[in-house]
Tab-separated table of C-alpha atoms in Angstrom:
chain	number	residue	atom	x	y	z
A	24	SER	CA	16.850	-62.061	-23.789
A	25	THR	CA	18.625	-63.972	-20.855
A	26	LEU	CA	19.337	-66.866	-23.055
A	27	PHE	CA	21.920	-65.031	-25.167
A	28	PRO	CA	24.449	-64.427	-22.339
A	29	TYR	CA	24.054	-67.793	-21.172
A	30	THR	CA	24.429	-69.410	-24.580
A	31	THR	CA	27.692	-67.336	-24.738
A	32	LEU	CA	28.969	-68.509	-21.364
A	33	PHE	CA	28.202	-72.161	-22.401
A	34	ARG	CA	30.240	-71.695	-25.458
A	35	SER	CA	33.103	-70.138	-23.558
A	36	LEU	CA	33.001	-72.920	-21.163
A	37	SER	CA	33.593	-75.418	-23.869
A	38	TYR	CA	36.308	-73.555	-25.430
A	39	ILE	CA	38.026	-73.159	-21.948
A	40	GLN	CA	37.570	-76.987	-21.214
A	41	ARG	CA	39.280	-77.748	-24.375
A	42	ALA	CA	42.191	-75.490	-23.448
A	43	LEU	CA	42.365	-77.072	-20.226
A	44	SER	CA	42.509	-80.663	-21.759
A	45	MET	CA	45.654	-79.500	-23.394
A	46	ARG	CA	47.215	-77.498	-20.522
A	47	PRO	CA	45.367	-78.611	-17.262
A	48	ASN	CA	47.802	-76.412	-15.108
A	49	ALA	CA	47.530	-73.181	-16.830
A	50	ALA	CA	46.603	-70.557	-14.187
A	51	GLU	CA	45.008	-68.040	-16.431
A	52	THR	CA	42.849	-70.540	-18.087
A	53	LEU	CA	41.926	-71.972	-14.777
A	54	ALA	CA	40.888	-68.643	-13.636
A	55	ASN	CA	38.937	-67.893	-16.724
A	56	TYR	CA	37.193	-71.293	-16.258
A	57	GLY	CA	36.175	-70.415	-12.656
A	58	MET	CA	34.590	-67.086	-13.647
A	59	ALA	CA	32.767	-68.844	-16.542
A	60	LEU	CA	31.320	-71.383	-14.032
A	61	GLU	CA	30.575	-68.394	-11.597
A	62	GLY	CA	28.617	-66.684	-14.376
A	63	MET	CA	26.520	-69.840	-14.774
A	64	ARG	CA	25.971	-69.922	-11.015
A	65	ARG	CA	27.773	-73.153	-10.527
A	66	TYR	CA	29.616	-71.745	-7.565
A	67	PRO	CA	31.149	-74.789	-5.909
A	68	GLU	CA	32.728	-75.787	-9.187
A	69	ALA	CA	33.809	-72.315	-9.810
A	70	LEU	CA	35.375	-72.086	-6.472
A	71	GLU	CA	37.436	-75.246	-7.016
A	72	ALA	CA	38.646	-73.870	-10.357
A	73	LEU	CA	39.708	-70.738	-8.790
A	74	ASN	CA	41.461	-72.593	-6.031
A	75	LYS	CA	43.504	-74.451	-8.651
A	76	ALA	CA	44.409	-71.368	-10.276
A	77	ILE	CA	45.604	-69.707	-7.106
A	78	SER	CA	47.567	-72.935	-6.230
A	79	VAL	CA	49.444	-72.554	-9.539
A	80	ASN	CA	49.838	-68.665	-9.363
A	81	PRO	CA	49.336	-67.536	-5.734
A	82	SER	CA	50.504	-63.888	-6.590
A	83	ASP	CA	47.666	-63.245	-9.044
A	84	SER	CA	45.772	-60.526	-7.383
A	85	ARG	CA	42.770	-60.608	-9.851
A	86	THR	CA	42.132	-64.338	-9.151
A	87	ARG	CA	42.452	-63.454	-5.497
A	88	SER	CA	39.915	-60.719	-5.774
A	89	ASN	CA	37.451	-62.946	-7.782
A	90	ARG	CA	37.775	-65.781	-5.508
A	91	GLY	CA	37.082	-63.280	-2.535
A	92	ALA	CA	34.055	-62.007	-4.095
A	93	LEU	CA	32.845	-65.646	-4.812
A	94	LEU	CA	33.476	-66.691	-1.263
A	95	PHE	CA	31.534	-63.663	-0.012
A	96	LYS	CA	28.487	-64.854	-2.206
A	97	LEU	CA	28.820	-68.309	-0.478
A	98	HIS	CA	28.548	-66.488	2.934
A	99	ARG	CA	32.255	-67.161	3.879
A	100	ALA	CA	32.915	-63.681	4.621
A	101	ALA	CA	36.153	-64.145	6.838
A	102	GLU	CA	37.876	-66.176	4.123
A	103	ALA	CA	36.731	-63.656	1.418
A	104	LEU	CA	38.434	-60.837	3.296
A	105	ILE	CA	41.619	-62.804	3.653
A	106	ASP	CA	41.685	-63.177	-0.044
A	107	LEU	CA	40.837	-59.468	-0.782
A	108	ASP	CA	43.294	-58.336	1.749
A	109	GLN	CA	45.988	-60.272	0.012
A	110	ALA	CA	44.923	-58.889	-3.365
A	111	VAL	CA	45.195	-55.169	-2.429
A	112	SER	CA	48.394	-55.842	-0.634
A	113	SER	CA	50.035	-57.569	-3.830
A	114	ASP	CA	48.694	-54.959	-6.111
A	115	PRO	CA	47.713	-51.699	-4.292
A	116	SER	CA	46.716	-50.340	-7.789
A	117	PHE	CA	44.089	-52.936	-8.426
A	118	ALA	CA	40.858	-50.699	-8.062
A	119	ASP	CA	38.528	-53.696	-8.448
A	120	ALA	CA	40.153	-55.482	-5.497
A	121	TRP	CA	39.708	-52.588	-3.244
A	122	MET	CA	35.971	-52.165	-4.475
A	123	ASN	CA	35.292	-55.795	-3.572
A	124	ARG	CA	36.979	-55.369	-0.206
A	125	GLY	CA	34.896	-52.343	0.583
A	126	VAL	CA	31.692	-53.894	-0.410
A	127	ALA	CA	32.409	-57.093	1.812
A	128	LEU	CA	33.517	-54.641	4.741
A	129	LEU	CA	30.391	-52.599	4.461
A	130	ALA	CA	28.223	-55.601	4.484
A	131	THR	CA	29.822	-57.108	7.411
A	132	GLY	CA	29.221	-53.842	9.558
A	133	ARG	CA	32.665	-52.349	9.086
A	134	PRO	CA	31.727	-49.079	7.385
A	135	GLU	CA	34.848	-46.975	8.419
A	136	GLU	CA	37.221	-49.449	6.725
A	137	ALA	CA	34.920	-49.685	3.945
A	138	LEU	CA	35.071	-45.911	3.409
A	139	GLU	CA	38.740	-46.090	3.205
A	140	CYS	CA	38.436	-48.779	0.399
A	141	PHE	CA	36.075	-46.710	-1.675
A	142	SER	CA	38.038	-43.569	-1.273
A	143	ARG	CA	41.171	-45.711	-2.490
A	144	VAL	CA	39.077	-46.756	-5.581
A	145	LEU	CA	38.147	-43.060	-6.369
A	146	GLN	CA	41.949	-41.949	-6.089
A	147	LEU	CA	42.563	-44.560	-8.791
A	148	LEU	CA	39.409	-44.092	-10.716
A	149	PRO	CA	37.810	-40.840	-10.184
A	150	GLU	CA	34.998	-41.375	-12.451
A	151	TYR	CA	33.808	-44.706	-10.976
A	152	LEU	CA	30.292	-43.908	-10.023
A	153	GLU	CA	29.596	-46.941	-8.107
A	154	ALA	CA	32.615	-46.494	-5.810
A	155	ARG	CA	31.299	-42.830	-5.251
A	156	ARG	CA	27.644	-44.393	-4.553
A	157	PHE	CA	29.208	-47.015	-2.098
A	158	ARG	CA	31.190	-44.228	-0.438
A	159	GLY	CA	27.947	-42.430	0.249
A	160	MET	CA	26.519	-45.551	1.760
A	161	ALA	CA	29.539	-45.856	4.139
A	162	LEU	CA	29.161	-42.295	5.156
A	163	SER	CA	25.665	-42.709	5.903
A	164	ALA	CA	26.460	-45.861	7.961
A	165	ILE	CA	28.815	-43.934	10.031
A	166	GLY	CA	26.268	-41.195	10.801
A	167	LYS	CA	27.342	-38.496	8.165
A	168	PRO	CA	24.197	-38.067	6.082
A	169	HIS	CA	24.949	-34.663	4.726
A	170	GLN	CA	28.314	-35.889	3.174
A	171	ALA	CA	26.560	-39.070	1.873
A	172	LEU	CA	23.886	-36.880	0.170
A	173	ALA	CA	26.773	-34.982	-1.558
A	174	GLU	CA	28.154	-38.308	-2.995
A	175	PHE	CA	24.797	-39.467	-4.278
A	176	GLU	CA	24.150	-36.059	-5.799
A	177	ALA	CA	27.550	-36.257	-7.433
A	178	VAL	CA	26.585	-39.645	-9.021
A	179	LEU	CA	23.307	-38.243	-10.235
A	180	SER	CA	24.985	-35.198	-11.725
A	181	LYS	CA	26.772	-37.757	-14.064
A	182	ALA	CA	23.932	-40.179	-14.395
A	183	PRO	CA	20.598	-38.622	-13.634
A	184	SER	CA	18.827	-41.941	-14.269
A	185	HIS	CA	21.017	-43.944	-11.739
A	186	VAL	CA	18.243	-45.796	-10.005
A	187	ARG	CA	20.113	-47.066	-6.984
A	188	SER	CA	21.462	-43.604	-6.242
A	189	LEU	CA	18.039	-42.220	-6.317
A	190	MET	CA	16.761	-44.845	-3.936
A	191	ASN	CA	19.789	-44.043	-1.514
A	192	LEU	CA	18.967	-40.424	-1.738
A	193	ALA	CA	15.145	-41.175	-0.779
A	194	ALA	CA	16.132	-43.449	2.110
A	195	ILE	CA	18.691	-40.707	3.625
A	196	TYR	CA	16.114	-37.915	3.246
A	197	GLY	CA	13.631	-40.109	4.989
A	198	ASP	CA	15.932	-40.789	8.041
A	199	MET	CA	16.720	-37.026	8.115
A	200	GLY	CA	12.969	-36.272	8.262
A	201	GLU	CA	12.873	-34.656	4.900
A	202	ILE	CA	9.521	-36.308	4.077
A	203	ASN	CA	8.869	-34.400	0.763
A	204	ALA	CA	12.318	-34.869	-0.585
A	205	GLU	CA	11.943	-38.625	0.394
A	206	LEU	CA	8.767	-38.974	-1.739
A	207	GLN	CA	10.218	-37.109	-4.468
A	208	GLY	CA	13.081	-39.592	-4.555
A	209	TYR	CA	10.703	-42.645	-4.884
A	210	ASN	CA	8.655	-40.618	-7.679
A	211	ARG	CA	11.914	-40.030	-9.563
A	212	VAL	CA	12.879	-43.613	-9.605
A	213	LEU	CA	9.219	-44.789	-10.763
A	214	ALA	CA	9.317	-42.329	-13.355
A	215	ILE	CA	12.435	-44.094	-14.773
A	216	GLN	CA	11.464	-47.646	-13.693
A	217	PRO	CA	7.827	-47.899	-13.053
A	218	ASP	CA	8.072	-51.461	-11.741
A	219	ALA	CA	10.927	-50.853	-9.388
A	220	VAL	CA	9.911	-52.922	-6.285
A	221	GLU	CA	11.965	-50.987	-3.684
A	222	ALA	CA	10.558	-47.792	-4.709
A	223	LEU	CA	6.886	-49.011	-4.786
A	224	ILE	CA	7.458	-50.395	-1.263
A	225	GLY	CA	9.018	-47.057	-0.279
A	226	ARG	CA	6.357	-44.813	-1.559
A	227	ALA	CA	3.707	-47.156	-0.159
A	228	HIS	CA	5.239	-46.942	3.186
A	229	TRP	CA	5.483	-43.132	2.918
A	230	LEU	CA	1.837	-42.734	2.010
A	231	LEU	CA	0.729	-45.042	4.955
A	232	THR	CA	2.952	-43.209	7.291
A	233	HIS	CA	1.734	-39.803	6.305
A	234	LYS	CA	-1.935	-40.368	5.275
A	235	ASN	CA	-3.166	-38.383	8.280
A	236	ASP	CA	-0.560	-35.794	8.398
A	237	LEU	CA	1.126	-35.105	5.151
A	238	ALA	CA	3.121	-32.126	6.766
A	239	ALA	CA	4.432	-34.154	9.460
A	240	ALA	CA	8.344	-33.414	10.029
A	241	SER	CA	9.382	-36.876	11.380
A	242	PRO	CA	7.874	-39.896	9.870
A	243	THR	CA	7.840	-43.155	11.683
A	244	ARG	CA	11.257	-44.976	11.066
A	245	ASN	CA	11.227	-47.999	9.157
A	246	GLU	CA	11.977	-51.111	11.473
A	247	ARG	CA	14.881	-52.222	9.101
A	248	SER	CA	18.380	-50.933	10.016
A	249	ARG	CA	19.703	-47.790	8.421
A	250	PHE	CA	22.057	-49.972	6.235
A	251	ASN	CA	19.304	-52.186	4.793
A	252	ARG	CA	17.105	-49.223	4.198
A	253	ILE	CA	19.588	-47.539	2.058
A	254	PHE	CA	19.813	-50.441	-0.214
A	255	PRO	CA	20.756	-54.136	0.259
A	256	LEU	CA	23.803	-55.446	-1.301
A	257	PRO	CA	23.191	-57.758	-4.281
A	258	ALA	CA	25.810	-60.278	-5.260
A	259	GLU	CA	26.441	-58.390	-8.627
A	260	ASP	CA	27.952	-55.294	-6.753
A	261	PHE	CA	31.091	-57.304	-6.649
A	262	CYS	CA	33.771	-56.488	-9.526
A	263	THR	CA	35.166	-59.515	-11.560
């Protein structure tokens, strides 16, 4: 049920508000307050709380990273990257900040820089599957589909039911003209998650494209850009 996490956040919020009434300038409490508000999608209030936390403790890389992720959700990419740059600069070992910076750079059309961020994350956390998946997305965006495929396959070797990686795989095979592998990717997703909208759309497009010639080597390319076809970036891809 979605009610339980919301109720938990609401209770946490009340506890944090009580703590703030006693210590209104406690940076960590302000930061936690901001993240609780963000979890409830009360973004303007969350941003205000994170601003206050940073004004008290400007060197807190975690709060900087969280505010950067929130600013990006609010479509303030330039400000977000300033925060994320400062977060990785003040704590180069903070993997979440590198991850958030990479996601923001990839979404704003800077895949080469994003690739460096995801590689940095994997140096710090070699088993971080989402960082490997995003590294594959960045490689595809700079025109290296075979290397991208290797990254997605690496994720799937550890997590065979990783739906997003299967979608990434299908989209790249489609771009490469490997139509049977593309269809297989969509079918694998739907075997795991029958109501997966992206896979249903992808398979429908495949069937419409190849209904007259299923042996065609080069399907009509989707009108969306390669990046959007690989998989759009939802807000939850950011680390908090």
